[in-house]
Tab-separated table of C-alpha atoms in Angstrom:
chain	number	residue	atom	x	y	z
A	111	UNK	CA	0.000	0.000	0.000
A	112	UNK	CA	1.306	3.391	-0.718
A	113	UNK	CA	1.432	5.386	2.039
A	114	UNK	CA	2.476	8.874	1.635
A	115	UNK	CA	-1.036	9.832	2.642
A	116	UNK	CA	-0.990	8.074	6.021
A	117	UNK	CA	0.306	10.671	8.453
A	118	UNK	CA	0.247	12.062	11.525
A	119	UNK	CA	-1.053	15.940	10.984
A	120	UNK	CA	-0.642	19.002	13.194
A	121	UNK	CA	-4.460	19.186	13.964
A	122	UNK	CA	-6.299	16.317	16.087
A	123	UNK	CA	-6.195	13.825	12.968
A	124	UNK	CA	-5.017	10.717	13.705
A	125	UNK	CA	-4.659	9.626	10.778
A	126	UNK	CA	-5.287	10.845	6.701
A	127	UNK	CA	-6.420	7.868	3.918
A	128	UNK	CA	-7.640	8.469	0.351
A	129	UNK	CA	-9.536	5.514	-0.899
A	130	UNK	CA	-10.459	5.947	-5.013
A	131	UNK	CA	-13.905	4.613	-5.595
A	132	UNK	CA	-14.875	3.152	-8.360
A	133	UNK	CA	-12.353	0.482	-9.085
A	134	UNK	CA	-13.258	-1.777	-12.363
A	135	UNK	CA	-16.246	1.006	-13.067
A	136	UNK	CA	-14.669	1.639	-16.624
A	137	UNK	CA	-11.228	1.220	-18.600
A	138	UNK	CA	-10.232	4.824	-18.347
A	139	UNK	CA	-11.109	4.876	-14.473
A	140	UNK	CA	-8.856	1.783	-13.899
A	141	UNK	CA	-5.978	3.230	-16.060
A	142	UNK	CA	-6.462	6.659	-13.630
A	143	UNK	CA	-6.710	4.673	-10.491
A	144	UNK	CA	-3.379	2.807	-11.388
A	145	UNK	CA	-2.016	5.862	-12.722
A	146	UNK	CA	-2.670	7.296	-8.852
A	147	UNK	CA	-1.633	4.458	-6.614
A	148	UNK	CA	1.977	4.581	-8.493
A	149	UNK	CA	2.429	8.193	-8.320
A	150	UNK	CA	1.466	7.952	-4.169
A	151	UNK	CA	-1.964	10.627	-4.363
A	152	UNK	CA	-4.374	7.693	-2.858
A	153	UNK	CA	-3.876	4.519	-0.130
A	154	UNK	CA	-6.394	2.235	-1.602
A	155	UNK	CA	-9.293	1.835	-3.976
A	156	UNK	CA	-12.695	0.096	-3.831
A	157	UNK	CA	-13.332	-2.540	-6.504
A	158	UNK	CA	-17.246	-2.861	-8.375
A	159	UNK	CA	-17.574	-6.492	-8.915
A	160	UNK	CA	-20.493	-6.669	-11.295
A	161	UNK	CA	-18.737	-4.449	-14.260
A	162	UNK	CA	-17.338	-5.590	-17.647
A	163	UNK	CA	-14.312	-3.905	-16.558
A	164	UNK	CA	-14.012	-5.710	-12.990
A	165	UNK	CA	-11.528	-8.622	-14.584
A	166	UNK	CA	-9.249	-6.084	-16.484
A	167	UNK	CA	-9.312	-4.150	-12.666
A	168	UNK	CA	-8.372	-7.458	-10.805
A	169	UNK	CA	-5.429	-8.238	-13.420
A	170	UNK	CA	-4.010	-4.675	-12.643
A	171	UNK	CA	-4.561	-4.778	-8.607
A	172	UNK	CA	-4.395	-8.596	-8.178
A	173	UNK	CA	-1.933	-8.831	-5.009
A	174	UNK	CA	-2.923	-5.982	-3.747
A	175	UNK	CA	-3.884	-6.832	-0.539
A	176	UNK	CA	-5.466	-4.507	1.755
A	177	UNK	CA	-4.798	-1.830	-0.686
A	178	UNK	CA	-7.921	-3.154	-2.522
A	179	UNK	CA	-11.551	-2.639	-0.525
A	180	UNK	CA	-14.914	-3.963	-1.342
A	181	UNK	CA	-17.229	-1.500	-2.825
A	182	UNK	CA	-20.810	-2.543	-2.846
A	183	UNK	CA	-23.166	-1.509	-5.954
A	184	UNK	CA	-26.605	-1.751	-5.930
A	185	UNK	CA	-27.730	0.912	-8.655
A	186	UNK	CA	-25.513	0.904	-11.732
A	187	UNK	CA	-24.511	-1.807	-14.227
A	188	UNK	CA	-25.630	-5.563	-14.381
A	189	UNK	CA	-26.496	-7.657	-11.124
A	190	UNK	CA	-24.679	-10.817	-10.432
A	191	UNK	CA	-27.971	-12.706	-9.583
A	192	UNK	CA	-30.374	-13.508	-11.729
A	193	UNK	CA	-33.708	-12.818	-9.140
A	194	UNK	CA	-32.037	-8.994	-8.769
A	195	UNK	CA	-32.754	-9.018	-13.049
A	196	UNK	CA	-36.108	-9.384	-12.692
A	197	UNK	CA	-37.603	-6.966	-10.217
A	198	UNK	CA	-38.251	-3.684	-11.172
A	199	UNK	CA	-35.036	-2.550	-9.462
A	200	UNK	CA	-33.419	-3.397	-12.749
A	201	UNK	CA	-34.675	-2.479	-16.768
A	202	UNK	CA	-35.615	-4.937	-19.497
A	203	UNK	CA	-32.318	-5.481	-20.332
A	204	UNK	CA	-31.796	-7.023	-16.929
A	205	UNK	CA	-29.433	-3.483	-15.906
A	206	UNK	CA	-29.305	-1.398	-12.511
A	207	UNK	CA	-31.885	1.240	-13.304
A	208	UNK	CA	-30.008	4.845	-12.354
A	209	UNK	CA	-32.390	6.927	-10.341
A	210	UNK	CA	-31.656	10.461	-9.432
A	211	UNK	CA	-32.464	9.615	-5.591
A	212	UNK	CA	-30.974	5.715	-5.173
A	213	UNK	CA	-31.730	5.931	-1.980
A	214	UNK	CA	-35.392	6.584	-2.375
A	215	UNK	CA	-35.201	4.028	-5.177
A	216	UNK	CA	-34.183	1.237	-2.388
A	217	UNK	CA	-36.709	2.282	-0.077
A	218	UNK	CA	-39.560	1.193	-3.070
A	219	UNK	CA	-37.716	-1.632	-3.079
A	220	UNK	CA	-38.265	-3.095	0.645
A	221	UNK	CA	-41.915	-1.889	0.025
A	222	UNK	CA	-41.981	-4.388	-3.703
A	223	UNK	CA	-41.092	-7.355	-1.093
A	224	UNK	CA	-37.678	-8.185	-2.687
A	225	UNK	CA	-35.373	-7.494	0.458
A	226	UNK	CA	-34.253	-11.243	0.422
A	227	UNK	CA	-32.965	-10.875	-3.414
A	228	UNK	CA	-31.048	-7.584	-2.731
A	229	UNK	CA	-29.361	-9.499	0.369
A	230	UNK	CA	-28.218	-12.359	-2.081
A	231	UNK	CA	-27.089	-9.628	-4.787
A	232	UNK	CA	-25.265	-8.559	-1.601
A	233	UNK	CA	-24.205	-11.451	-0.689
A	234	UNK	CA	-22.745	-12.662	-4.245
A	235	UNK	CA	-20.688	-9.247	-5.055
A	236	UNK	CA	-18.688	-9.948	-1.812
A	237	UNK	CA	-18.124	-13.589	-2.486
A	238	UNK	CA	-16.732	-12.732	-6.073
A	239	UNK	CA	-14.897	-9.836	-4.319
A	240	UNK	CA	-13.223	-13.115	-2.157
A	241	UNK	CA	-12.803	-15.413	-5.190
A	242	UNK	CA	-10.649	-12.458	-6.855
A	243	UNK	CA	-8.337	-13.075	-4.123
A	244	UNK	CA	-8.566	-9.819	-1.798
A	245	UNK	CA	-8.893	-9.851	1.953
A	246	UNK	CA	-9.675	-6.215	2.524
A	247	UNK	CA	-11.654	-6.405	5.514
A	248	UNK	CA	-13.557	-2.688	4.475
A	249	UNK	CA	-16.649	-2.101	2.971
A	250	UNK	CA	-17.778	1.372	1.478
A	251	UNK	CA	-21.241	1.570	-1.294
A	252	UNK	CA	-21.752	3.184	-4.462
A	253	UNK	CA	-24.005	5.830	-4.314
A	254	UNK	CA	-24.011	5.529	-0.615
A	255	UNK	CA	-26.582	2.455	-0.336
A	256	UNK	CA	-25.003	1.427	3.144
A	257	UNK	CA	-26.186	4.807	4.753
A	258	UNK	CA	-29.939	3.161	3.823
A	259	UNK	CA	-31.626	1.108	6.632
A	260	UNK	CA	-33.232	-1.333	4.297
A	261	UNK	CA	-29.782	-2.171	2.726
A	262	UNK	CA	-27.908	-2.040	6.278
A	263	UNK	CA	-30.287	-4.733	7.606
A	264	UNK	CA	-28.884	-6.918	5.156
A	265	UNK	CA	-25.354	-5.575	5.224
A	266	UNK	CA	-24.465	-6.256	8.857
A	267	UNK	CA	-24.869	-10.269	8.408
A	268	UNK	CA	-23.061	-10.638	5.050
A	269	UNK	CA	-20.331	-8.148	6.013
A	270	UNK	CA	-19.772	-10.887	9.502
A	271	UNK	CA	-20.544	-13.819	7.133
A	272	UNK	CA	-17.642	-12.452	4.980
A	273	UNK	CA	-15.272	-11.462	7.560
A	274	UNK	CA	-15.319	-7.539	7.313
A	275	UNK	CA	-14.799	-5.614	10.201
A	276	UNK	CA	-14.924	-1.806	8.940
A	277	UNK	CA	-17.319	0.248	6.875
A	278	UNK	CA	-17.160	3.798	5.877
A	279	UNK	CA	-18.722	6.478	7.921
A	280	UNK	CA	-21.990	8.199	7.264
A	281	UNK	CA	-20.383	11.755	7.645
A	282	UNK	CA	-19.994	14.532	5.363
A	283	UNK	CA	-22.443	15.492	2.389
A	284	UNK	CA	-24.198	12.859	2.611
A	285	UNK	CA	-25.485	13.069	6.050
A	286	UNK	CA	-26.740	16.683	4.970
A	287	UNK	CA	-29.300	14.835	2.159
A	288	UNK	CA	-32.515	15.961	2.653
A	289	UNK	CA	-34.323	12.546	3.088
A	290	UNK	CA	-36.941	14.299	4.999
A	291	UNK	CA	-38.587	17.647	5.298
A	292	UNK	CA	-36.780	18.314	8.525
A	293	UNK	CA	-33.166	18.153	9.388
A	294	UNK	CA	-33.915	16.304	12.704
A	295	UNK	CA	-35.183	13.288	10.986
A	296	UNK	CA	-32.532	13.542	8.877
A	297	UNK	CA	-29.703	13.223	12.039
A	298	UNK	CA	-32.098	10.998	13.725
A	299	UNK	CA	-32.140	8.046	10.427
A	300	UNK	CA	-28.514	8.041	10.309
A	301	UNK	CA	-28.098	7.873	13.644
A	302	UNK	CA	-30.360	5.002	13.822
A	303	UNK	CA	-28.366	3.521	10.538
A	304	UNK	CA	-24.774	3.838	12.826
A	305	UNK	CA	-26.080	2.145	15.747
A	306	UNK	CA	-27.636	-0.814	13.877
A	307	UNK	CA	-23.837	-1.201	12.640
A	308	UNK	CA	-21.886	-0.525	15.911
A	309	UNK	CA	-24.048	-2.564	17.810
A	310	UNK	CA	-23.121	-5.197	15.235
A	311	UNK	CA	-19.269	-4.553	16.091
A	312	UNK	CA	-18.484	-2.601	13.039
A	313	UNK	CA	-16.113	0.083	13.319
A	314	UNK	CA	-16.461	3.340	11.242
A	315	UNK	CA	-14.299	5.785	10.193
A	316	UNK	CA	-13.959	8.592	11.836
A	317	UNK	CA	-15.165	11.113	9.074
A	318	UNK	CA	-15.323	10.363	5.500
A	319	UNK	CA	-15.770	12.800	2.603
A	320	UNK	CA	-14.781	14.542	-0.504
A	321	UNK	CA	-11.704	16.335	-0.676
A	322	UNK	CA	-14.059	19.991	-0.672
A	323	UNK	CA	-15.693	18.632	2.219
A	324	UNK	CA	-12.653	18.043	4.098
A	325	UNK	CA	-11.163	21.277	3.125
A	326	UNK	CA	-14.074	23.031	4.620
A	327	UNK	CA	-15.052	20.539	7.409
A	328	UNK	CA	-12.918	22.931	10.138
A	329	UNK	CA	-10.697	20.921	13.015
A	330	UNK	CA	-11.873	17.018	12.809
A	331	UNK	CA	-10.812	14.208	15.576
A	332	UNK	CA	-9.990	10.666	14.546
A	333	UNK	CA	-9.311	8.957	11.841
A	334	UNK	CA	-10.384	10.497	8.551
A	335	UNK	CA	-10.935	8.981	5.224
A	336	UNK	CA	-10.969	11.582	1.875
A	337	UNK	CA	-12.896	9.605	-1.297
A	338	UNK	CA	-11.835	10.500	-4.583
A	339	UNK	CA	-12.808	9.443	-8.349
A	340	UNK	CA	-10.175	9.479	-10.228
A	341	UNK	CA	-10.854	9.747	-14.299
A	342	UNK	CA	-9.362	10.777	-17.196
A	343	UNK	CA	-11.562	13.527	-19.082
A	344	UNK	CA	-10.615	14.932	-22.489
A	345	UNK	CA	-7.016	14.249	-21.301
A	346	UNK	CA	-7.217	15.310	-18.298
A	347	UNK	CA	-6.887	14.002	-15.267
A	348	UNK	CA	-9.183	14.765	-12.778
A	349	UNK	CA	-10.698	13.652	-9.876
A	350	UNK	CA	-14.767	13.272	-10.840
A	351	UNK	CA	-16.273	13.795	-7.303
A	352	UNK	CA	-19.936	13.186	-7.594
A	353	UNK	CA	-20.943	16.344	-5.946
A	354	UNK	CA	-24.623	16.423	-6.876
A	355	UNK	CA	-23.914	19.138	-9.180
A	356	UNK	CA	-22.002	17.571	-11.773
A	357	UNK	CA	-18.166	19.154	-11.311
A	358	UNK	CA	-14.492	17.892	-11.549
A	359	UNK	CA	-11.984	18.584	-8.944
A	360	UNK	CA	-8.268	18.197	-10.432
A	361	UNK	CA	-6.324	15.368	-8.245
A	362	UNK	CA	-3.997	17.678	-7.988
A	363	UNK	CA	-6.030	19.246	-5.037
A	364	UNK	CA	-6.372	16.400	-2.743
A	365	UNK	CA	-2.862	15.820	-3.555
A	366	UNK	CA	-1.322	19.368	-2.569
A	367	UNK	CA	-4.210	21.310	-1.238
A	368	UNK	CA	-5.616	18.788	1.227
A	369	UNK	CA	-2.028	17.602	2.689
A	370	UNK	CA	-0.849	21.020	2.950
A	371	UNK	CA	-3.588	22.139	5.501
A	372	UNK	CA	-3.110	18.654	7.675
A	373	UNK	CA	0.752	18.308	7.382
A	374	UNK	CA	2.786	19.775	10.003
């Protein structure tokens, strides 16, 4: 793992680790990721399982050890189980449909009665993320699906069954969603979401967000994980934080920008 990232900063950090999500989403995003873990900007990446480009990702990263962590998708590209295909969770072409709110999207989906298919779709993306080899013992979602109760019912027994320990924390922008008219039933969900996995014996991060959101976040205790995206775009190579609005953040700022505010 590289780890000029992991250091001990000035303010009450304990410790600083990028993770690039995204892993095996695409051949450009593989060929950025590599291009990052060689030059030192990130610690580790998160590997899709259920992409055409997960086997070219696994050829690249196979070995990797720790430095590779599980990331669970449950709303974009094809499922690994066939019952996931046909519920209305997926098109007629048998695809993740992408919905603007995925969260909302999974809540519809307890309500359709398919909870026990999205825990084997769950339950299949980590055992292929075993037979690649990697023993990460982290979890982290794409498009956040952990943070959603229906989803972390069905998380906490395949993340024990599968031997991880660790899943990233519901901090940052996300906790600021408006999944309800009010902000107080906003804190109170994810607050019911954190104990559900805590009382299961699953650590968190400290905080976890984008490289913006760290910048502004103010003094922060713990251990804190920055996620980036890294892509190339029109030759460029950026980091594609999905900020709700669309924008690209060069990597260049989480690699200078974010370390020279925590370094001492």
């Amino acid at each position: 793992m590289i780890d000029n990232f992991m250091r001990k900063p000035s303010r009450v950090l304990s410790m600083i680790l990028i993770n690039a999500d995204d892993l095996g989403k695409s051949h450009s995003r593989n060929l950025a990721i590599r291009q990052a873990m060689n030059c030192g900007w990130i610690d580790r990446a998160s590997l899709i399982v259920n992409s055409e480009w997960t086997d070219e990702a696994v050829k690249m990263f196979r070995g990797g050890g720790g430095g590779i962590c599980f990331h669970l998708n449950l709303g974009e590209g094809t499922p690994l189980t066939e019952g996931m295909k046909s519920t209305f969770l997926c098109n007629a072409e048998g695809r993740f449909k992408r919905m603007n709110n995925p969260k909302q999207h999974l809540k519809m989906a307890i309500r359709g009665g398919v909870r026990n298919i999205i825990r084997q779709e769950i339950e299949a993306q980590m055992a292929k993320f075993r037979d690649c080899g990697f023993k990460s013992t982290h979890v982290d979602s794409h498009f956040f699906t952990h943070a959603e109760l229906d989803v972390a019912l069905e998380l906490v027994s395949a993340m024990k069954r599968f031997g991880f320990k660790t899943i990233r924390a519901l901090s940052g922008h996300f906790v600021d969603i408006k999944l309800h008219s009010a902000r107080w039933r906003v804190r109170l969900y994810y607050k019911y979401v954190k104990r559900l996995y805590e009382k299961a014996g699953l650590v968190f991060d400290a905080w976890s967000g984008c490289a913006r959101e760290y910048l502004n976040a103010g003094p922060l205790a713990g251990d804190v994980e920055i996620y980036v995206h890294p892509d190339t775009i029109n030759g460029e190579f950026v980091d594609t934080v999905y900020s709700y609005r669309g924008e690209t953040r060069l990597m260049s700022l989480v690699r200078n920008d974010v370390m020279s505010m925590s370094a001492t």
